[in-house]
mmCIF file of C-alpha atoms in Angstrom:
data_model
loop_
_atom_site.group_PDB
_atom_site.id
_atom_site.type_symbol
_atom_site.label_atom_id
_atom_site.label_comp_id
_atom_site.label_asym_id
_atom_site.label_seq_id
_atom_site.Cartn_x
_atom_site.Cartn_y
_atom_site.Cartn_z
ATOM 1 C CA MET Q 1 -33.286 -15.952 29.290
ATOM 2 C CA ASP Q 2 -35.248 -16.912 26.126
ATOM 3 C CA TYR Q 3 -32.162 -18.082 23.981
ATOM 4 C CA GLU Q 4 -34.198 -18.488 20.758
ATOM 5 C CA ALA Q 5 -35.929 -15.011 21.043
ATOM 6 C CA HIS Q 6 -32.493 -13.278 21.565
ATOM 7 C CA PHE Q 7 -30.747 -15.085 18.570
ATOM 8 C CA LYS Q 8 -33.899 -14.349 16.483
ATOM 9 C CA GLY Q 9 -33.525 -10.571 17.540
ATOM 10 C CA THR Q 10 -29.992 -10.736 16.304
ATOM 11 C CA ILE Q 11 -31.093 -11.722 12.813
ATOM 12 C CA ASP Q 12 -34.094 -9.461 12.717
ATOM 13 C CA LYS Q 13 -31.669 -6.631 13.421
ATOM 14 C CA LEU Q 14 -29.661 -7.490 10.283
ATOM 15 C CA LYS Q 15 -32.741 -7.881 8.147
ATOM 16 C CA ALA Q 16 -33.931 -4.400 9.176
ATOM 17 C CA GLU Q 17 -30.397 -3.010 8.145
ATOM 18 C CA GLY Q 18 -30.660 -4.643 4.954
ATOM 19 C CA ARG Q 19 -27.522 -6.740 5.858
ATOM 20 C CA TYR Q 20 -28.939 -10.154 6.170
ATOM 21 C CA ARG Q 21 -27.277 -12.610 3.822
ATOM 22 C CA TYR Q 22 -29.582 -14.561 1.542
ATOM 23 C CA PHE Q 23 -28.087 -17.640 -0.257
ATOM 24 C CA THR Q 24 -29.084 -18.374 -3.759
ATOM 25 C CA GLU Q 25 -29.035 -22.012 -4.823
ATOM 26 C CA LEU Q 26 -26.964 -22.253 -7.725
ATOM 27 C CA GLU Q 27 -25.416 -25.313 -9.886
ATOM 28 C CA ARG Q 28 -22.373 -24.230 -12.036
ATOM 29 C CA LYS Q 29 -22.547 -25.809 -15.387
ATOM 30 C CA ALA Q 30 -19.131 -27.289 -16.150
ATOM 31 C CA GLY Q 31 -18.216 -26.513 -19.533
ATOM 32 C CA GLN Q 32 -20.586 -23.656 -19.848
ATOM 33 C CA PHE Q 33 -19.451 -21.457 -17.080
ATOM 34 C CA PRO Q 34 -20.321 -18.727 -16.347
ATOM 35 C CA LEU Q 35 -23.610 -20.105 -16.720
ATOM 36 C CA ALA Q 36 -25.458 -21.742 -13.928
ATOM 37 C CA LYS Q 37 -28.806 -23.090 -12.846
ATOM 38 C CA ASP Q 38 -30.585 -21.112 -10.320
ATOM 39 C CA TYR Q 39 -32.748 -23.590 -8.035
ATOM 40 C CA THR Q 40 -34.126 -20.644 -6.086
ATOM 41 C CA HIS Q 41 -35.908 -19.190 -9.061
ATOM 42 C CA GLY Q 42 -35.851 -21.976 -11.512
ATOM 43 C CA LYS Q 43 -34.019 -20.635 -14.379
ATOM 44 C CA ASP Q 44 -30.455 -20.284 -15.853
ATOM 45 C CA VAL Q 45 -28.381 -17.289 -14.802
ATOM 46 C CA VAL Q 46 -24.935 -15.633 -15.837
ATOM 47 C CA ILE Q 47 -22.552 -15.454 -12.610
ATOM 48 C CA TRP Q 48 -20.763 -12.123 -12.619
ATOM 49 C CA CYS Q 49 -19.366 -12.245 -8.934
ATOM 50 C CA SER Q 50 -17.325 -15.522 -8.693
ATOM 51 C CA ASN Q 51 -13.944 -15.768 -7.406
ATOM 52 C CA ASP Q 52 -13.042 -18.430 -9.926
ATOM 53 C CA TYR Q 53 -11.550 -15.677 -11.809
ATOM 54 C CA LEU Q 54 -10.072 -17.430 -14.590
ATOM 55 C CA GLY Q 55 -12.776 -20.295 -15.052
ATOM 56 C CA MET Q 56 -10.125 -22.915 -14.004
ATOM 57 C CA GLY Q 57 -12.688 -24.813 -11.869
ATOM 58 C CA GLN Q 58 -13.920 -26.439 -15.139
ATOM 59 C CA HIS Q 59 -10.604 -26.630 -17.051
ATOM 60 C CA PRO Q 60 -10.061 -30.094 -18.571
ATOM 61 C CA ALA Q 61 -6.538 -30.475 -17.305
ATOM 62 C CA LEU Q 62 -7.829 -30.009 -13.739
ATOM 63 C CA ILE Q 63 -10.744 -32.173 -13.898
ATOM 64 C CA ARG Q 64 -8.589 -35.020 -15.546
ATOM 65 C CA ALA Q 65 -6.109 -34.800 -12.594
ATOM 66 C CA MET Q 66 -8.915 -34.857 -9.973
ATOM 67 C CA GLU Q 67 -10.629 -37.813 -11.585
ATOM 68 C CA GLU Q 68 -7.521 -39.792 -11.809
ATOM 69 C CA ALA Q 69 -6.619 -39.077 -8.118
ATOM 70 C CA ILE Q 70 -9.961 -40.070 -6.828
ATOM 71 C CA HIS Q 71 -9.852 -43.313 -8.541
ATOM 72 C CA THR Q 72 -6.254 -44.031 -7.592
ATOM 73 C CA MET Q 73 -6.465 -42.716 -3.970
ATOM 74 C CA GLY Q 74 -9.945 -42.264 -3.037
ATOM 75 C CA ALA Q 75 -11.948 -39.424 -1.769
ATOM 76 C CA GLY Q 76 -10.604 -38.307 1.548
ATOM 77 C CA ALA Q 77 -7.215 -37.502 3.391
ATOM 78 C CA GLY Q 78 -7.806 -39.887 6.290
ATOM 79 C CA GLY Q 79 -7.003 -37.241 8.962
ATOM 80 C CA THR Q 80 -4.323 -34.911 9.822
ATOM 81 C CA ARG Q 81 -0.787 -35.243 8.006
ATOM 82 C CA ASN Q 82 0.735 -36.312 11.276
ATOM 83 C CA ILE Q 83 -1.982 -39.113 11.813
ATOM 84 C CA SER Q 84 -2.701 -40.269 8.341
ATOM 85 C CA GLY Q 85 0.639 -39.435 6.654
ATOM 86 C CA THR Q 86 1.259 -36.642 4.018
ATOM 87 C CA ASN Q 87 -0.493 -37.580 0.794
ATOM 88 C CA HIS Q 88 1.823 -37.251 -2.208
ATOM 89 C CA PRO Q 89 -0.122 -34.761 -4.295
ATOM 90 C CA LEU Q 90 0.463 -32.313 -1.294
ATOM 91 C CA VAL Q 91 4.081 -32.914 -1.277
ATOM 92 C CA MET Q 92 4.318 -32.148 -4.970
ATOM 93 C CA LEU Q 93 2.095 -29.237 -4.596
ATOM 94 C CA GLU Q 94 4.093 -27.628 -1.950
ATOM 95 C CA LYS Q 95 7.335 -28.058 -3.909
ATOM 96 C CA GLU Q 96 5.649 -26.344 -6.808
ATOM 97 C CA LEU Q 97 4.372 -23.457 -4.791
ATOM 98 C CA ALA Q 98 8.018 -23.085 -3.323
ATOM 99 C CA SER Q 99 9.475 -23.006 -6.861
ATOM 100 C CA LEU Q 100 6.743 -20.675 -7.999
ATOM 101 C CA HIS Q 101 7.416 -18.016 -5.193
ATOM 102 C CA LYS Q 102 11.204 -18.695 -5.266
ATOM 103 C CA LYS Q 103 11.048 -19.621 -1.702
ATOM 104 C CA PRO Q 104 12.767 -22.705 0.209
ATOM 105 C CA ALA Q 105 9.465 -24.006 1.357
ATOM 106 C CA ALA Q 106 5.783 -24.007 1.217
ATOM 107 C CA LEU Q 107 2.864 -25.485 3.505
ATOM 108 C CA THR Q 108 -0.859 -25.980 2.516
ATOM 109 C CA PHE Q 109 -3.915 -25.501 4.690
ATOM 110 C CA MET Q 110 -7.611 -26.480 4.356
ATOM 111 C CA SER Q 111 -8.330 -22.654 3.432
ATOM 112 C CA GLY Q 112 -6.971 -19.291 2.826
ATOM 113 C CA PHE Q 113 -8.582 -18.102 5.974
ATOM 114 C CA ILE Q 114 -6.945 -20.766 8.083
ATOM 115 C CA ALA Q 115 -3.486 -20.107 6.301
ATOM 116 C CA ASN Q 116 -3.644 -16.419 7.444
ATOM 117 C CA GLU Q 117 -5.233 -16.982 10.974
ATOM 118 C CA ALA Q 118 -2.659 -19.906 11.758
ATOM 119 C CA THR Q 119 0.525 -18.206 10.351
ATOM 120 C CA LEU Q 120 0.160 -14.738 11.735
ATOM 121 C CA LYS Q 121 -1.021 -16.281 15.115
ATOM 122 C CA THR Q 122 1.755 -18.620 15.340
ATOM 123 C CA ILE Q 123 4.575 -16.323 14.087
ATOM 124 C CA GLY Q 124 3.576 -13.536 16.228
ATOM 125 C CA ARG Q 125 3.494 -15.719 19.365
ATOM 126 C CA MET Q 126 6.970 -17.052 18.298
ATOM 127 C CA LEU Q 127 8.382 -13.654 18.725
ATOM 128 C CA PRO Q 128 8.476 -12.280 22.266
ATOM 129 C CA GLY Q 129 7.363 -8.641 22.307
ATOM 130 C CA CYS Q 130 6.355 -8.752 18.599
ATOM 131 C CA ILE Q 131 4.578 -5.536 17.187
ATOM 132 C CA ILE Q 132 2.386 -6.353 14.167
ATOM 133 C CA TYR Q 133 1.649 -3.498 11.875
ATOM 134 C CA SER Q 134 -1.575 -4.192 9.774
ATOM 135 C CA ASP Q 135 -3.121 -2.314 6.913
ATOM 136 C CA GLU Q 136 -6.567 -1.079 8.059
ATOM 137 C CA CYS Q 137 -8.212 -2.770 5.008
ATOM 138 C CA ASN Q 138 -6.682 -6.225 5.790
ATOM 139 C CA HIS Q 139 -9.139 -9.421 5.410
ATOM 140 C CA SER Q 140 -10.897 -10.590 8.394
ATOM 141 C CA SER Q 141 -8.544 -13.817 8.501
ATOM 142 C CA MET Q 142 -5.447 -11.516 8.860
ATOM 143 C CA ILE Q 143 -7.135 -9.488 11.727
ATOM 144 C CA GLN Q 144 -8.191 -12.590 13.420
ATOM 145 C CA GLY Q 145 -4.624 -14.103 13.256
ATOM 146 C CA ILE Q 146 -3.016 -10.914 14.606
ATOM 147 C CA ARG Q 147 -5.632 -10.562 17.439
ATOM 148 C CA ASN Q 148 -4.917 -14.214 18.388
ATOM 149 C CA SER Q 149 -1.315 -13.601 18.618
ATOM 150 C CA ARG Q 150 -1.850 -11.630 21.729
ATOM 151 C CA GLN Q 151 0.760 -9.246 20.499
ATOM 152 C CA THR Q 152 0.741 -5.565 20.015
ATOM 153 C CA LYS Q 153 -1.140 -4.436 16.946
ATOM 154 C CA LEU Q 154 -0.780 -1.157 15.308
ATOM 155 C CA VAL Q 155 -3.034 -0.439 12.461
ATOM 156 C CA PHE Q 156 -1.789 1.961 9.758
ATOM 157 C CA ARG Q 157 -3.919 3.860 7.105
ATOM 158 C CA HIS Q 158 -4.822 1.882 3.988
ATOM 159 C CA ASN Q 159 -1.731 1.873 1.635
ATOM 160 C CA ASP Q 160 -0.140 4.741 3.552
ATOM 161 C CA ALA Q 161 3.505 4.234 3.773
ATOM 162 C CA GLU Q 162 4.116 7.517 5.514
ATOM 163 C CA HIS Q 163 1.738 6.595 8.289
ATOM 164 C CA LEU Q 164 3.307 3.322 8.575
ATOM 165 C CA GLU Q 165 6.814 4.746 8.781
ATOM 166 C CA LYS Q 166 5.485 7.053 11.571
ATOM 167 C CA LEU Q 167 4.454 4.129 13.599
ATOM 168 C CA LEU Q 168 7.715 2.187 12.956
ATOM 169 C CA LYS Q 169 9.715 5.119 13.875
ATOM 170 C CA ALA Q 170 7.688 5.491 17.204
ATOM 171 C CA SER Q 171 8.210 1.773 17.961
ATOM 172 C CA ASP Q 172 10.833 0.132 20.233
ATOM 173 C CA PRO Q 173 13.672 -0.185 17.749
ATOM 174 C CA TYR Q 174 14.643 -3.539 19.469
ATOM 175 C CA ALA Q 175 11.145 -5.145 19.336
ATOM 176 C CA PRO Q 176 10.514 -7.880 16.698
ATOM 177 C CA LYS Q 177 8.339 -6.497 13.877
ATOM 178 C CA ILE Q 178 5.928 -7.877 11.319
ATOM 179 C CA ILE Q 179 4.307 -5.620 8.433
ATOM 180 C CA ALA Q 180 1.180 -7.394 7.176
ATOM 181 C CA PHE Q 181 -0.737 -6.275 4.027
ATOM 182 C CA GLU Q 182 -2.420 -7.617 0.909
ATOM 183 C CA SER Q 183 -1.263 -7.170 -2.582
ATOM 184 C CA VAL Q 184 -4.713 -6.817 -4.318
ATOM 185 C CA TYR Q 185 -7.661 -5.637 -2.069
ATOM 186 C CA SER Q 186 -10.718 -7.486 -3.266
ATOM 187 C CA MET Q 187 -13.403 -4.883 -2.398
ATOM 188 C CA ASP Q 188 -11.917 -1.868 -3.907
ATOM 189 C CA GLY Q 189 -9.413 -3.651 -6.428
ATOM 190 C CA ASP Q 190 -6.498 -1.229 -5.580
ATOM 191 C CA VAL Q 191 -2.829 -2.337 -5.217
ATOM 192 C CA SER Q 192 -0.550 -1.908 -2.343
ATOM 193 C CA PRO Q 193 2.780 -0.108 -2.608
ATOM 194 C CA ILE Q 194 4.704 -3.356 -1.992
ATOM 195 C CA GLY Q 195 8.048 -1.765 -2.905
ATOM 196 C CA LYS Q 196 7.815 0.952 -0.357
ATOM 197 C CA PHE Q 197 6.645 -1.428 2.514
ATOM 198 C CA CYS Q 198 9.565 -3.543 1.736
ATOM 199 C CA ASP Q 199 11.758 -0.651 2.046
ATOM 200 C CA LEU Q 200 10.424 0.315 5.378
ATOM 201 C CA ALA Q 201 10.691 -3.371 6.541
ATOM 202 C CA GLU Q 202 14.368 -3.279 5.625
ATOM 203 C CA LYS Q 203 14.949 -0.004 7.348
ATOM 204 C CA TYR Q 204 13.161 -0.978 10.487
ATOM 205 C CA ASN Q 205 14.318 -4.703 10.471
ATOM 206 C CA ALA Q 206 10.647 -5.908 10.123
ATOM 207 C CA LEU Q 207 9.317 -9.028 8.635
ATOM 208 C CA THR Q 208 7.054 -8.579 5.647
ATOM 209 C CA TYR Q 209 3.668 -10.713 5.382
ATOM 210 C CA LEU Q 210 1.952 -10.498 2.119
ATOM 211 C CA ASP Q 211 -1.566 -11.878 1.472
ATOM 212 C CA GLU Q 212 -1.638 -12.534 -2.433
ATOM 213 C CA VAL Q 213 -4.933 -14.444 -2.478
ATOM 214 C CA HIS Q 214 -6.591 -12.020 -5.244
ATOM 215 C CA ALA Q 215 -3.354 -11.957 -7.380
ATOM 216 C CA VAL Q 216 -1.713 -15.338 -7.459
ATOM 217 C CA GLY Q 217 -2.474 -16.867 -11.051
ATOM 218 C CA LEU Q 218 -3.551 -13.837 -12.164
ATOM 219 C CA TYR Q 219 -0.380 -11.555 -12.123
ATOM 220 C CA GLY Q 220 3.338 -11.675 -12.716
ATOM 221 C CA PRO Q 221 5.536 -14.246 -14.276
ATOM 222 C CA GLU Q 222 4.069 -17.738 -14.282
ATOM 223 C CA GLY Q 223 1.180 -16.232 -12.197
ATOM 224 C CA ALA Q 224 3.152 -15.748 -9.000
ATOM 225 C CA GLY Q 225 1.340 -12.660 -8.071
ATOM 226 C CA LYS Q 226 1.560 -8.971 -7.985
ATOM 227 C CA ALA Q 227 4.861 -8.791 -5.705
ATOM 228 C CA ALA Q 228 6.405 -10.768 -8.685
ATOM 229 C CA GLU Q 229 5.066 -8.608 -11.365
ATOM 230 C CA LEU Q 230 6.468 -5.514 -9.572
ATOM 231 C CA GLY Q 231 9.842 -7.231 -9.043
ATOM 232 C CA GLN Q 232 9.422 -7.559 -5.295
ATOM 233 C CA MET Q 233 8.589 -11.079 -4.488
ATOM 234 C CA GLU Q 234 12.051 -12.170 -3.220
ATOM 235 C CA ARG Q 235 11.992 -8.984 -0.820
ATOM 236 C CA ILE Q 236 8.838 -10.566 0.924
ATOM 237 C CA ASP Q 237 9.348 -13.021 3.797
ATOM 238 C CA ILE Q 238 6.156 -14.717 3.952
ATOM 239 C CA ILE Q 239 3.765 -14.957 1.027
ATOM 240 C CA GLN Q 240 0.233 -16.258 1.571
ATOM 241 C CA GLY Q 241 -2.046 -17.522 -1.157
ATOM 242 C CA THR Q 242 -5.197 -19.382 -1.982
ATOM 243 C CA PHE Q 243 -6.455 -22.170 -4.222
ATOM 244 C CA ALA Q 244 -9.964 -21.135 -4.162
ATOM 245 C CA LYS Q 245 -9.690 -18.128 -6.720
ATOM 246 C CA ALA Q 246 -7.586 -18.094 -9.814
ATOM 247 C CA TYR Q 247 -6.731 -21.853 -9.390
ATOM 248 C CA GLY Q 248 -10.394 -22.902 -9.180
ATOM 249 C CA VAL Q 249 -10.371 -25.271 -6.248
ATOM 250 C CA MET Q 250 -10.005 -24.791 -2.416
ATOM 251 C CA GLY Q 251 -7.372 -24.598 0.008
ATOM 252 C CA GLY Q 252 -4.658 -21.968 0.966
ATOM 253 C CA TYR Q 253 -0.868 -22.008 1.602
ATOM 254 C CA ILE Q 254 2.246 -20.016 2.680
ATOM 255 C CA ALA Q 255 5.708 -19.820 0.980
ATOM 256 C CA SER Q 256 8.599 -18.754 2.981
ATOM 257 C CA SER Q 257 11.947 -19.863 4.595
ATOM 258 C CA ASP Q 258 12.611 -23.308 5.799
ATOM 259 C CA ALA Q 259 12.630 -22.143 9.283
ATOM 260 C CA ILE Q 260 9.431 -20.151 9.197
ATOM 261 C CA VAL Q 261 7.594 -22.804 7.445
ATOM 262 C CA ASP Q 262 8.600 -25.332 9.933
ATOM 263 C CA THR Q 263 7.768 -23.098 12.780
ATOM 264 C CA VAL Q 264 4.291 -22.932 11.519
ATOM 265 C CA ARG Q 265 4.052 -26.661 10.526
ATOM 266 C CA SER Q 266 5.362 -27.446 14.061
ATOM 267 C CA TYR Q 267 3.433 -24.921 16.252
ATOM 268 C CA ALA Q 268 0.352 -23.769 14.619
ATOM 269 C CA PRO Q 269 -3.101 -25.645 15.964
ATOM 270 C CA GLY Q 270 -4.938 -24.727 12.634
ATOM 271 C CA PHE Q 271 -2.486 -26.896 10.983
ATOM 272 C CA ILE Q 272 -1.517 -29.674 13.257
ATOM 273 C CA PHE Q 273 -5.317 -30.482 14.273
ATOM 274 C CA THR Q 274 -6.949 -30.004 11.027
ATOM 275 C CA THR Q 275 -7.668 -32.875 8.564
ATOM 276 C CA ALA Q 276 -5.283 -32.388 5.542
ATOM 277 C CA LEU Q 277 -6.656 -31.343 2.070
ATOM 278 C CA PRO Q 278 -7.650 -34.607 0.280
ATOM 279 C CA PRO Q 279 -5.244 -35.932 -2.460
ATOM 280 C CA VAL Q 280 -8.020 -35.220 -5.057
ATOM 281 C CA ILE Q 281 -7.923 -31.720 -4.076
ATOM 282 C CA GLY Q 282 -4.050 -31.595 -4.211
ATOM 283 C CA ALA Q 283 -3.916 -33.346 -7.429
ATOM 284 C CA GLY Q 284 -6.374 -30.754 -8.934
ATOM 285 C CA VAL Q 285 -4.545 -27.659 -7.641
ATOM 286 C CA LEU Q 286 -1.090 -28.872 -8.782
ATOM 287 C CA ALA Q 287 -2.603 -29.393 -12.319
ATOM 288 C CA SER Q 288 -3.945 -25.919 -12.218
ATOM 289 C CA VAL Q 289 -0.884 -24.212 -10.959
ATOM 290 C CA ARG Q 290 1.437 -26.031 -13.399
ATOM 291 C CA HIS Q 291 -1.016 -25.104 -16.178
ATOM 292 C CA LEU Q 292 -1.092 -21.533 -15.237
ATOM 293 C CA ARG Q 293 2.735 -21.365 -14.915
ATOM 294 C CA ALA Q 294 2.996 -22.518 -18.551
ATOM 295 C CA SER Q 295 0.165 -20.429 -20.164
ATOM 296 C CA ASP Q 296 -0.572 -16.615 -20.133
ATOM 297 C CA ALA Q 297 -3.556 -17.170 -22.325
ATOM 298 C CA GLU Q 298 -5.994 -17.046 -19.459
ATOM 299 C CA ARG Q 299 -4.488 -13.927 -17.817
ATOM 300 C CA THR Q 300 -4.242 -12.064 -21.060
ATOM 301 C CA LYS Q 301 -7.917 -12.631 -21.908
ATOM 302 C CA HIS Q 302 -8.961 -12.032 -18.353
ATOM 303 C CA GLN Q 303 -7.265 -8.510 -18.176
ATOM 304 C CA GLU Q 304 -9.027 -7.561 -21.492
ATOM 305 C CA ARG Q 305 -12.399 -8.739 -20.393
ATOM 306 C CA ALA Q 306 -11.929 -6.654 -17.063
ATOM 307 C CA ALA Q 307 -10.841 -3.561 -18.883
ATOM 308 C CA THR Q 308 -13.635 -4.018 -21.406
ATOM 309 C CA VAL Q 309 -16.212 -4.172 -18.666
ATOM 310 C CA LYS Q 310 -14.836 -1.131 -16.880
ATOM 311 C CA LYS Q 311 -14.928 0.911 -20.096
ATOM 312 C CA ARG Q 312 -18.279 -0.083 -21.065
ATOM 313 C CA LEU Q 313 -19.756 0.506 -17.654
ATOM 314 C CA ARG Q 314 -18.128 3.913 -17.287
ATOM 315 C CA ALA Q 315 -19.361 4.851 -20.695
ATOM 316 C CA ALA Q 316 -22.863 4.178 -19.769
ATOM 317 C CA GLY Q 317 -22.505 6.313 -16.595
ATOM 318 C CA ILE Q 318 -22.437 3.442 -14.145
ATOM 319 C CA PRO Q 319 -20.670 4.352 -11.029
ATOM 320 C CA VAL Q 320 -17.510 2.095 -11.232
ATOM 321 C CA MET Q 321 -15.272 2.881 -8.376
ATOM 322 C CA GLU Q 322 -12.188 4.588 -9.349
ATOM 323 C CA GLU Q 323 -9.939 2.906 -6.916
ATOM 324 C CA SER Q 324 -9.866 -0.183 -8.913
ATOM 325 C CA THR Q 325 -6.842 -0.599 -11.029
ATOM 326 C CA THR Q 326 -7.145 -4.469 -11.309
ATOM 327 C CA HIS Q 327 -9.712 -7.124 -12.395
ATOM 328 C CA ILE Q 328 -12.013 -6.156 -9.456
ATOM 329 C CA VAL Q 329 -15.075 -4.037 -10.858
ATOM 330 C CA PRO Q 330 -16.858 -2.505 -7.863
ATOM 331 C CA VAL Q 331 -19.901 -0.558 -8.584
ATOM 332 C CA LEU Q 332 -20.978 1.880 -5.918
ATOM 333 C CA VAL Q 333 -24.577 1.926 -4.639
ATOM 334 C CA GLY Q 334 -23.877 3.503 -1.099
ATOM 335 C CA ASP Q 335 -26.884 1.934 0.565
ATOM 336 C CA ALA Q 336 -27.517 -1.676 2.013
ATOM 337 C CA VAL Q 337 -31.041 -1.670 1.133
ATOM 338 C CA ARG Q 338 -30.668 -0.355 -2.225
ATOM 339 C CA CYS Q 339 -27.875 -2.655 -3.020
ATOM 340 C CA LYS Q 340 -29.773 -5.821 -2.031
ATOM 341 C CA GLN Q 341 -32.737 -4.348 -4.216
ATOM 342 C CA ALA Q 342 -30.392 -3.926 -6.992
ATOM 343 C CA SER Q 343 -29.091 -7.287 -6.644
ATOM 344 C CA ASP Q 344 -32.572 -8.822 -6.456
ATOM 345 C CA GLU Q 345 -33.705 -7.143 -9.538
ATOM 346 C CA LEU Q 346 -30.751 -8.078 -11.740
ATOM 347 C CA LEU Q 347 -31.281 -11.743 -10.741
ATOM 348 C CA GLU Q 348 -35.123 -11.890 -10.934
ATOM 349 C CA GLU Q 349 -35.509 -9.908 -14.095
ATOM 350 C CA PHE Q 350 -32.322 -10.083 -15.999
ATOM 351 C CA GLY Q 351 -30.943 -13.455 -15.074
ATOM 352 C CA ILE Q 352 -27.715 -11.833 -13.896
ATOM 353 C CA TYR Q 353 -26.207 -12.861 -10.586
ATOM 354 C CA ILE Q 354 -24.238 -10.377 -8.599
ATOM 355 C CA GLN Q 355 -24.113 -10.502 -4.869
ATOM 356 C CA PRO Q 356 -24.488 -7.137 -2.696
ATOM 357 C CA ILE Q 357 -21.542 -6.299 -0.649
ATOM 358 C CA ASN Q 358 -22.583 -4.560 2.667
ATOM 359 C CA TYR Q 359 -21.074 -3.786 6.029
ATOM 360 C CA PRO Q 360 -19.043 -5.121 7.682
ATOM 361 C CA THR Q 361 -17.270 -6.399 4.509
ATOM 362 C CA VAL Q 362 -17.167 -2.687 3.498
ATOM 363 C CA PRO Q 363 -17.832 0.545 5.372
ATOM 364 C CA ARG Q 364 -21.231 1.875 5.737
ATOM 365 C CA GLY Q 365 -22.121 4.200 2.791
ATOM 366 C CA THR Q 366 -19.701 2.429 0.322
ATOM 367 C CA GLU Q 367 -22.172 -0.749 -0.255
ATOM 368 C CA ARG Q 368 -21.507 -1.986 -3.690
ATOM 369 C CA LEU Q 369 -22.011 -4.546 -6.419
ATOM 370 C CA ARG Q 370 -18.584 -6.280 -6.881
ATOM 371 C CA ILE Q 371 -18.229 -7.588 -10.563
ATOM 372 C CA THR Q 372 -15.606 -9.969 -11.465
ATOM 373 C CA PRO Q 373 -15.293 -10.656 -15.360
ATOM 374 C CA THR Q 374 -13.623 -13.798 -16.396
ATOM 375 C CA PRO Q 375 -12.093 -14.766 -19.653
ATOM 376 C CA LEU Q 376 -15.233 -16.799 -20.332
ATOM 377 C CA HIS Q 377 -17.821 -13.845 -20.395
ATOM 378 C CA THR Q 378 -18.802 -13.152 -23.928
ATOM 379 C CA ASP Q 379 -19.291 -9.837 -25.653
ATOM 380 C CA ALA Q 380 -23.085 -10.535 -25.697
ATOM 381 C CA MET Q 381 -22.987 -11.120 -21.968
ATOM 382 C CA ILE Q 382 -21.271 -7.869 -21.366
ATOM 383 C CA ASP Q 383 -24.040 -6.163 -23.472
ATOM 384 C CA ASP Q 384 -26.626 -7.642 -21.429
ATOM 385 C CA LEU Q 385 -24.731 -6.643 -18.161
ATOM 386 C CA VAL Q 386 -24.431 -2.920 -19.392
ATOM 387 C CA ASP Q 387 -28.156 -2.889 -20.312
ATOM 388 C CA ALA Q 388 -29.369 -4.367 -16.983
ATOM 389 C CA LEU Q 389 -27.376 -2.379 -14.821
ATOM 390 C CA SER Q 390 -28.199 0.900 -16.598
ATOM 391 C CA GLU Q 391 -31.948 0.098 -16.104
ATOM 392 C CA VAL Q 392 -31.791 -1.115 -12.502
ATOM 393 C CA LEU Q 393 -29.425 1.785 -11.227
ATOM 394 C CA GLY Q 394 -31.077 4.252 -13.441
ATOM 395 C CA SER Q 395 -34.360 3.589 -11.606
ATOM 396 C CA MET Q 396 -32.499 4.497 -8.538
ATOM 397 C CA ASN Q 397 -30.938 7.567 -9.907
ATOM 398 C CA LEU Q 398 -27.523 6.182 -9.726
ATOM 399 C CA ILE Q 399 -26.540 6.738 -13.320
ATOM 400 C CA ARG Q 400 -23.871 9.501 -13.796
ATOM 401 C CA PRO Q 401 -25.319 11.709 -16.763
ATOM 402 C CA HIS Q 402 -22.069 13.323 -17.478
ATOM 403 C CA ALA Q 403 -20.475 10.051 -18.257
ATOM 404 C CA VAL Q 404 -23.287 9.060 -20.700
ATOM 405 C CA ALA Q 405 -22.616 12.365 -22.512
ATOM 406 C CA ALA Q 406 -19.084 11.797 -22.564
ATOM 407 C CA ALA Q 407 -19.599 8.447 -24.334
#
């Protein structure tokens, strides 16, 4: 077999379908975010699709904490937490996260992906005969963890409590059960019916597993997430979150009971055999979490900017998807090739960086530009965004004339 030709063929297939991922080399400008230097095209650009939702990656309190930690404790963690010892910032961070979510314990991981995969895999395997009910739009990391648990998986229609109950009702009433879902879905920007899912979990004696990665820091009292905002947080058995989005750094975590957290800590290979987050990361995240527990200013401004962008885009006839009720602003293009073309034109002609979102991240025919306003996007930047999208999407006949007339 010609291995090189085979692998080249797999890449050629992606390119022919318009799904090949091109990486743009950017250098974020601390103190000037969302501005960045585009090394690929040799100019400055405005980032409109970052998951650093609040711009905390450049916050002075976070930077000071990381600078102090790196000078005090050095750059790396030295190994796994068992081998090299648990560094103090991670201990303090886990206590802070447990307090934030009103849970007895928390555990940190190298990424949100690992947190999901390791926890669902481990908890599933520890429950003999377990059935895991998974929302059809769950993130790849959750799907991977459920698959690796080697337990029965039943997929329910997105946010459909009635379908979920139908599956629960038809299942063995004595089997252990886990209902796994997200709070804010990152591609459509919609929110799950958390209360209804908790009702079903109580009715059918199931554990609830909630991915809050696109909500922690952004919603609820002290930024505790959507479940907290809706008054449902204490009904959730396992909350999973990330440090790579609202908190502006990297890493992931779970918060739950002492027994569940200790089970994951003691049995999950993805935790046991992975180098720990370095103390410099732990210190930075701790500063970010503490700041956002005390300050609502970033969240308030963030919601205003997201609402303003949606309103302006819709008034211009730009096809913002109606599903979004959150800070996610998805603009429907509906074709992988045109989605990439629109992204390229925005970057090259207008200095606006928005990555195309194509299959398999979203279903075919729903390809989109995913816009994420931050508190740091100015009115002038929004004006430029609306003008650029109007021109680029207008040339593709994607503007909605009735919306323009209504505006």
